[in-house]
């Protein structure tokens, strides 16, 4: 049985040899040597366009790319690899549903329900589609402990609701949402449920059948994979009814030309939604990233991040002048947002960078949430992953302690 050891895991990540304390994992993750080498091997020995030829290289590339769909399907508990569509990222996955499903199924008076925690990628597509269709976007708030207000959600979901689009883990607060509860509520009024899994799929066990959702979107670059590759999972029966999002090569079965008119028919799933030459190497790299995470065990990944989050909240809560946000550790992912009183978030992040610590600052593509919480300059965000260790948290706490001491000295000097 594999024993999860973050100190050994760190050896798989070449970038960490630079000595950087990398705590910006909610934005993107570093890549293990296994993924880097898998992509390089594909380009060196198996690269060709897929589904385009009968020669050996094309066959090998097609096999690798199709196999990647199967690996991802198994990782998230999909019933079939035909339900797994490769896109650029979670943003494109949500836009695909918004424009392919949304424009065909939403009309005047219909409603889409979201939460105030959503990333812009799970707000703006629905805002745009609602405007075009004459539908309404309803936004549900939070309770005092930074968790989703399920009572408000229950009031918001009515017979007018056609879709509930919800994050499973907030990229700002780390709040974990009970997706199954949300999905069942949506289904009780005949609505569908889309889950933004960008911050959950990389960090905890996710099984679409257990979640009972209809769509799941996530990105490869946040889960040790290459950038430029993401996933939309959808129920096969729903995907079959949807019109293509992009048109061109490979998404079409045939195009007849008769009587001066074109008569196209669409390809089978998932190719109907993968027009043109895809990110083939990205798919290969994502499959290798999934295998890496499977070897670690997603339960172990979750427990490791929970331990780090508890430790970080304990260490940072000891610093006077630091403001922490978010729910208790057992109700959040490995994300810790904070502010230093008297300094804007970007200044804090720059000062931490001078000390070799990489964090995020600003609105984290969730400005409505920050305004809802009264945090009009944003927050600083530390976020953890499989290769982070308690010493990283200690380095962050010590650096912040030094910044706070410097602030105190400047305040004393200014008061003289």
XYZ file of C-alpha atoms in Angstrom:
416
model
C 0.000 0.000 0.000
C 1.325 3.444 -0.926
C 2.147 5.723 2.022
C 1.483 9.398 1.366
C 4.725 11.217 2.107
C 4.813 14.864 0.948
C 8.568 15.068 1.509
C 9.124 12.246 -0.985
C 6.508 13.679 -3.338
C 8.416 16.973 -3.489
C 11.254 15.169 -5.245
C 9.002 14.622 -8.277
C 8.602 18.366 -8.888
C 11.618 19.967 -10.578
C 10.498 23.567 -10.054
C 10.554 23.203 -6.282
C 14.342 22.815 -6.478
C 14.462 26.586 -6.994
C 13.692 26.961 -3.305
C 10.386 28.760 -3.822
C 7.649 28.219 -1.232
C 4.796 27.720 -3.698
C 1.412 28.511 -2.137
C -0.531 29.531 -5.238
C -2.016 26.133 -6.038
C -5.599 27.340 -6.379
C -4.390 29.312 -9.417
C -2.371 26.469 -10.927
C -0.293 23.507 -9.777
C 3.276 22.557 -10.474
C 3.966 19.552 -12.707
C 5.639 16.321 -11.645
C 8.502 14.885 -13.676
C 6.244 11.980 -14.714
C 3.828 14.320 -16.501
C 6.587 16.379 -18.100
C 8.259 13.212 -19.405
C 4.977 11.692 -20.654
C 4.292 14.789 -22.776
C 7.883 14.854 -24.048
C 7.767 11.128 -24.974
C 4.540 11.640 -26.883
C 6.005 14.488 -28.931
C 9.240 12.566 -29.501
C 7.830 9.210 -30.548
C 4.057 9.142 -31.135
C 2.920 12.550 -32.328
C 0.516 12.841 -35.256
C -2.962 14.197 -35.821
C -5.782 12.005 -34.551
C -8.718 10.541 -36.458
C -7.159 11.783 -39.688
C -5.272 8.903 -41.177
C -4.714 5.160 -41.350
C -0.959 5.343 -40.924
C 0.654 3.957 -37.785
C 1.491 7.269 -36.095
C -2.051 8.556 -36.449
C -3.397 5.305 -35.044
C -1.022 5.469 -32.060
C -1.845 9.107 -31.351
C -5.574 8.398 -31.609
C -5.241 5.469 -29.234
C -3.364 7.587 -26.686
C -5.865 10.447 -26.898
C -8.928 8.223 -26.686
C -7.302 6.313 -23.837
C -6.903 9.589 -21.957
C -10.667 10.032 -22.063
C -11.052 6.582 -20.516
C -8.568 7.368 -17.732
C -10.381 10.584 -16.835
C -13.776 8.858 -16.988
C -12.612 6.288 -14.453
C -11.179 8.998 -12.207
C -14.518 10.800 -11.821
C -16.804 7.760 -11.913
C -18.368 8.456 -15.300
C -20.551 5.717 -16.757
C -18.769 5.964 -20.110
C -15.760 7.717 -21.601
C -18.215 9.096 -24.193
C -19.403 11.459 -21.450
C -15.938 13.035 -21.154
C -15.284 16.012 -23.423
C -11.829 17.575 -23.591
C -11.803 21.368 -23.743
C -9.195 24.029 -22.925
C -10.184 24.546 -19.284
C -13.134 24.715 -16.885
C -14.040 28.120 -18.297
C -14.560 26.707 -21.781
C -16.462 23.740 -20.338
C -18.977 26.034 -18.615
C -19.282 28.233 -21.695
C -19.960 25.128 -23.778
C -22.940 24.259 -21.574
C -24.110 27.869 -21.423
C -24.207 28.359 -25.174
C -24.988 24.844 -26.360
C -27.541 23.849 -23.715
C -28.511 27.274 -22.364
C -29.481 29.077 -25.548
C -31.596 26.097 -26.616
C -33.360 25.541 -23.303
C -33.763 28.935 -21.644
C -36.547 31.376 -22.413
C -38.223 34.482 -21.057
C -39.110 34.097 -17.387
C -36.788 31.148 -16.782
C -34.222 31.352 -13.979
C -30.642 30.233 -13.382
C -29.540 29.945 -9.752
C -25.914 30.487 -8.707
C -24.129 31.398 -5.484
C -22.270 34.577 -4.648
C -19.121 32.443 -4.228
C -18.848 31.628 -7.912
C -15.736 32.271 -9.966
C -16.371 34.716 -12.819
C -16.266 31.671 -15.125
C -19.437 30.354 -13.476
C -21.142 33.760 -13.371
C -20.472 35.631 -16.605
C -21.530 32.890 -19.064
C -24.890 32.601 -17.274
C -25.244 36.386 -17.110
C -24.666 36.571 -20.863
C -26.983 33.714 -21.771
C -29.707 34.984 -19.430
C -29.624 38.399 -21.131
C -29.914 36.809 -24.565
C -32.718 34.461 -23.579
C -34.675 36.877 -21.422
C -34.031 34.723 -18.385
C -33.077 35.837 -14.867
C -29.959 35.125 -12.817
C -30.637 34.578 -9.094
C -27.681 34.782 -6.701
C -27.725 32.995 -3.326
C -25.687 34.291 -0.388
C -23.744 32.834 2.535
C -24.356 32.207 6.198
C -22.315 33.880 8.922
C -19.825 30.998 8.965
C -18.993 31.494 5.249
C -20.943 28.391 4.198
C -23.660 28.350 1.545
C -27.064 29.516 2.790
C -29.036 26.375 1.927
C -32.281 27.837 3.257
C -31.954 30.791 0.883
C -31.112 28.346 -1.898
C -34.288 26.391 -1.224
C -36.313 29.592 -1.511
C -34.524 30.576 -4.724
C -35.115 27.257 -6.517
C -38.653 27.263 -7.894
C -40.617 25.913 -10.828
C -39.016 28.703 -12.897
C -35.517 27.303 -12.255
C -33.945 25.557 -15.238
C -30.364 25.236 -13.940
C -28.434 25.486 -10.692
C -24.733 26.227 -11.321
C -22.624 25.827 -8.201
C -18.989 25.512 -7.187
C -18.055 22.454 -5.161
C -15.198 24.310 -3.456
C -14.857 28.100 -3.389
C -11.574 29.284 -4.881
C -11.511 32.175 -2.387
C -12.883 30.869 0.902
C -12.341 27.148 0.380
C -15.981 26.556 1.362
C -17.068 23.012 0.478
C -20.620 22.771 -0.872
C -22.912 19.765 -0.379
C -23.365 19.227 -4.113
C -25.613 16.204 -3.791
C -28.046 18.250 -1.694
C -27.985 21.019 -4.303
C -28.430 18.578 -7.202
C -31.399 16.871 -5.545
C -33.003 20.243 -4.922
C -32.524 21.199 -8.588
C -33.942 17.884 -9.791
C -36.982 18.253 -7.513
C -38.212 21.079 -9.780
C -37.013 19.494 -13.030
C -33.853 21.627 -13.294
C -30.325 20.500 -14.112
C -27.241 20.976 -11.915
C -23.821 22.054 -13.162
C -20.841 21.795 -10.824
C -17.669 23.856 -11.103
C -15.126 21.284 -9.945
C -11.979 23.299 -10.682
C -11.096 23.431 -6.971
C -12.485 20.034 -5.966
C -11.462 17.438 -8.563
C -7.715 18.037 -7.949
C -8.048 17.910 -4.164
C -10.617 15.327 -3.046
C -12.451 12.226 -4.251
C -15.118 13.252 -6.791
C -17.598 10.785 -8.259
C -20.228 12.243 -10.583
C -22.697 9.463 -9.889
C -22.461 10.054 -6.142
C -22.813 13.815 -6.618
C -25.929 13.217 -8.767
C -25.078 16.280 -10.876
C -25.672 16.662 -14.612
C -22.485 18.501 -15.615
C -19.014 18.788 -14.070
C -16.289 21.163 -15.279
C -12.607 21.143 -14.284
C -9.139 22.093 -15.518
C -6.045 19.953 -16.020
C -3.504 22.603 -15.038
C -4.826 22.723 -11.458
C -4.355 18.960 -11.004
C -0.700 18.461 -12.023
C -1.546 18.348 -15.753
C -0.538 20.641 -18.611
C -2.236 23.950 -19.281
C -4.650 24.184 -22.192
C -6.559 20.989 -21.356
C -9.768 20.742 -19.345
C -12.830 18.548 -19.031
C -16.556 18.807 -19.335
C -18.361 15.747 -18.050
C -22.065 15.542 -18.841
C -24.806 12.970 -18.638
C -24.805 11.142 -21.954
C -28.517 11.598 -22.576
C -28.237 15.371 -22.045
C -25.136 15.676 -24.229
C -26.802 13.739 -27.021
C -29.612 16.308 -27.178
C -27.288 19.333 -27.206
C -26.186 21.120 -30.351
C -22.420 21.405 -30.999
C -20.652 24.420 -29.514
C -17.926 24.694 -32.177
C -18.115 23.630 -35.802
C -15.416 22.329 -38.113
C -13.320 19.223 -38.570
C -13.840 15.942 -36.686
C -17.063 17.052 -34.986
C -18.991 16.148 -38.118
C -19.759 12.638 -39.387
C -20.371 13.729 -42.964
C -21.268 16.810 -44.973
C -23.431 16.158 -48.013
C -23.695 18.664 -50.820
C -26.889 18.383 -52.815
C -29.002 20.893 -54.692
C -26.642 23.723 -53.820
C -27.076 23.124 -50.054
C -25.001 21.531 -47.274
C -26.456 18.675 -45.231
C -24.170 17.931 -42.253
C -24.657 15.247 -39.593
C -22.750 15.364 -36.333
C -20.200 12.907 -35.040
C -20.795 10.671 -32.025
C -19.853 11.677 -28.475
C -17.488 13.032 -27.352
C -16.146 14.126 -30.751
C -19.287 16.126 -31.505
C -17.962 18.715 -29.032
C -14.241 18.478 -29.922
C -13.976 20.371 -33.199
C -10.631 20.743 -34.969
C -7.243 19.429 -33.916
C -7.381 19.192 -30.111
C -4.639 19.500 -27.516
C -3.540 15.900 -28.054
C -0.390 16.115 -25.946
C -2.390 17.889 -23.251
C -4.768 14.944 -23.099
C -1.825 12.558 -22.750
C -0.368 14.732 -19.983
C -3.696 14.967 -18.170
C -4.045 11.184 -18.189
C -0.567 10.868 -16.651
C -1.493 13.461 -14.002
C -4.606 11.436 -13.153
C -2.519 8.270 -12.814
C -0.139 10.125 -10.498
C -3.018 11.284 -8.276
C -4.543 7.810 -8.294
C -1.259 6.389 -7.020
C -1.302 8.906 -4.182
C -4.981 8.232 -3.434
C -7.466 11.092 -3.402
C -8.550 10.357 0.174
C -4.919 10.823 1.204
C -4.672 14.040 -0.817
C -7.733 15.417 0.968
C -6.502 14.405 4.424
C -3.081 15.930 3.790
C -4.572 19.265 2.744
C -6.971 19.233 5.686
C -4.038 18.746 8.058
C -2.100 21.590 6.424
C -5.133 23.887 6.508
C -5.723 23.233 10.202
C -2.066 23.924 10.916
C -2.068 27.110 8.824
C -5.182 28.489 10.507
C -3.648 27.791 13.914
C -0.316 29.446 13.064
C -1.811 32.467 11.308
C -4.468 33.061 13.977
C -1.624 33.683 16.418
C -0.518 36.768 14.449
C -2.046 40.002 15.719
C -2.978 42.276 12.848
C -3.915 39.448 10.496
C -7.543 38.964 9.390
C -8.587 35.440 8.350
C -11.677 34.493 6.369
C -13.528 31.278 5.610
C -15.302 28.401 7.356
C -13.812 25.920 9.865
C -11.126 23.644 8.368
C -13.385 20.589 8.119
C -15.768 22.622 5.914
C -13.125 23.993 3.553
C -10.548 22.913 1.025
C -6.856 23.788 1.226
C -7.392 27.536 0.798
C -6.618 30.249 3.375
C -7.526 33.863 2.459
C -6.329 36.684 4.707
C -5.425 40.364 4.914
C -2.833 42.329 6.845
C -4.429 45.353 8.494
C -3.023 48.517 7.041
C -1.684 46.972 3.820
C -3.417 46.244 0.540
C -3.297 42.613 -0.648
C -0.912 43.247 -3.562
C 1.647 44.896 -1.285
C 1.511 41.922 1.078
C 1.967 39.492 -1.817
C 4.932 41.498 -3.138
C 6.565 41.525 0.302
C 6.067 37.761 0.596
C 7.544 37.283 -2.870
C 10.677 39.125 -1.701
C 10.926 36.417 0.964
C 10.572 33.603 -1.576
C 6.889 32.846 -0.954
C 4.401 32.741 -3.850
C 0.784 33.567 -2.975
C -2.128 35.156 -4.823
C -3.582 38.632 -4.243
C -6.622 40.523 -5.498
C -10.143 39.329 -6.243
C -9.158 35.868 -7.550
C -11.739 36.200 -10.369
C -14.488 36.420 -7.742
C -15.064 40.153 -7.287
C -18.791 39.854 -6.411
C -17.899 37.633 -3.440
C -15.328 40.127 -2.146
C -17.797 43.002 -2.470
C -20.474 40.893 -0.750
C -18.044 40.395 2.169
C -17.013 44.056 2.212
C -13.460 43.243 1.091
C -13.228 45.885 -1.620
C -9.478 45.588 -2.135
C -9.503 41.811 -2.274
C -7.550 39.298 -0.223
C -4.253 37.484 -0.085
C -4.694 33.752 -0.690
C -2.441 30.881 0.328
C -3.441 27.518 -1.133
C -1.950 24.059 -0.672
C -1.365 20.883 -2.641
C 0.258 17.473 -2.406
C 3.868 18.746 -2.287
C 3.348 21.357 0.430
C 4.598 20.635 3.936
C 4.267 22.229 7.378
C 7.585 23.987 6.863
C 5.941 25.938 4.025
C 3.273 27.109 6.471
C 5.965 28.012 8.998
C 7.779 30.067 6.359
C 4.560 31.919 5.554
C 3.786 32.594 9.218
C 7.317 33.794 9.954
C 7.347 36.077 6.901
C 3.978 37.571 7.846
C 5.209 38.000 11.404
C 8.178 39.959 10.081
C 5.901 42.160 7.961
C 3.640 42.851 10.947
C 6.645 43.708 13.147
C 7.900 46.118 10.511
C 4.465 47.755 10.331
C 4.396 48.135 14.112
C 7.837 49.768 14.158
C 6.814 52.185 11.425
C 3.659 53.058 13.338
C 5.651 53.716 16.518
C 8.197 55.822 14.615
C 5.406 57.800 12.959
C 3.808 58.522 16.297
C 6.894 60.200 17.718
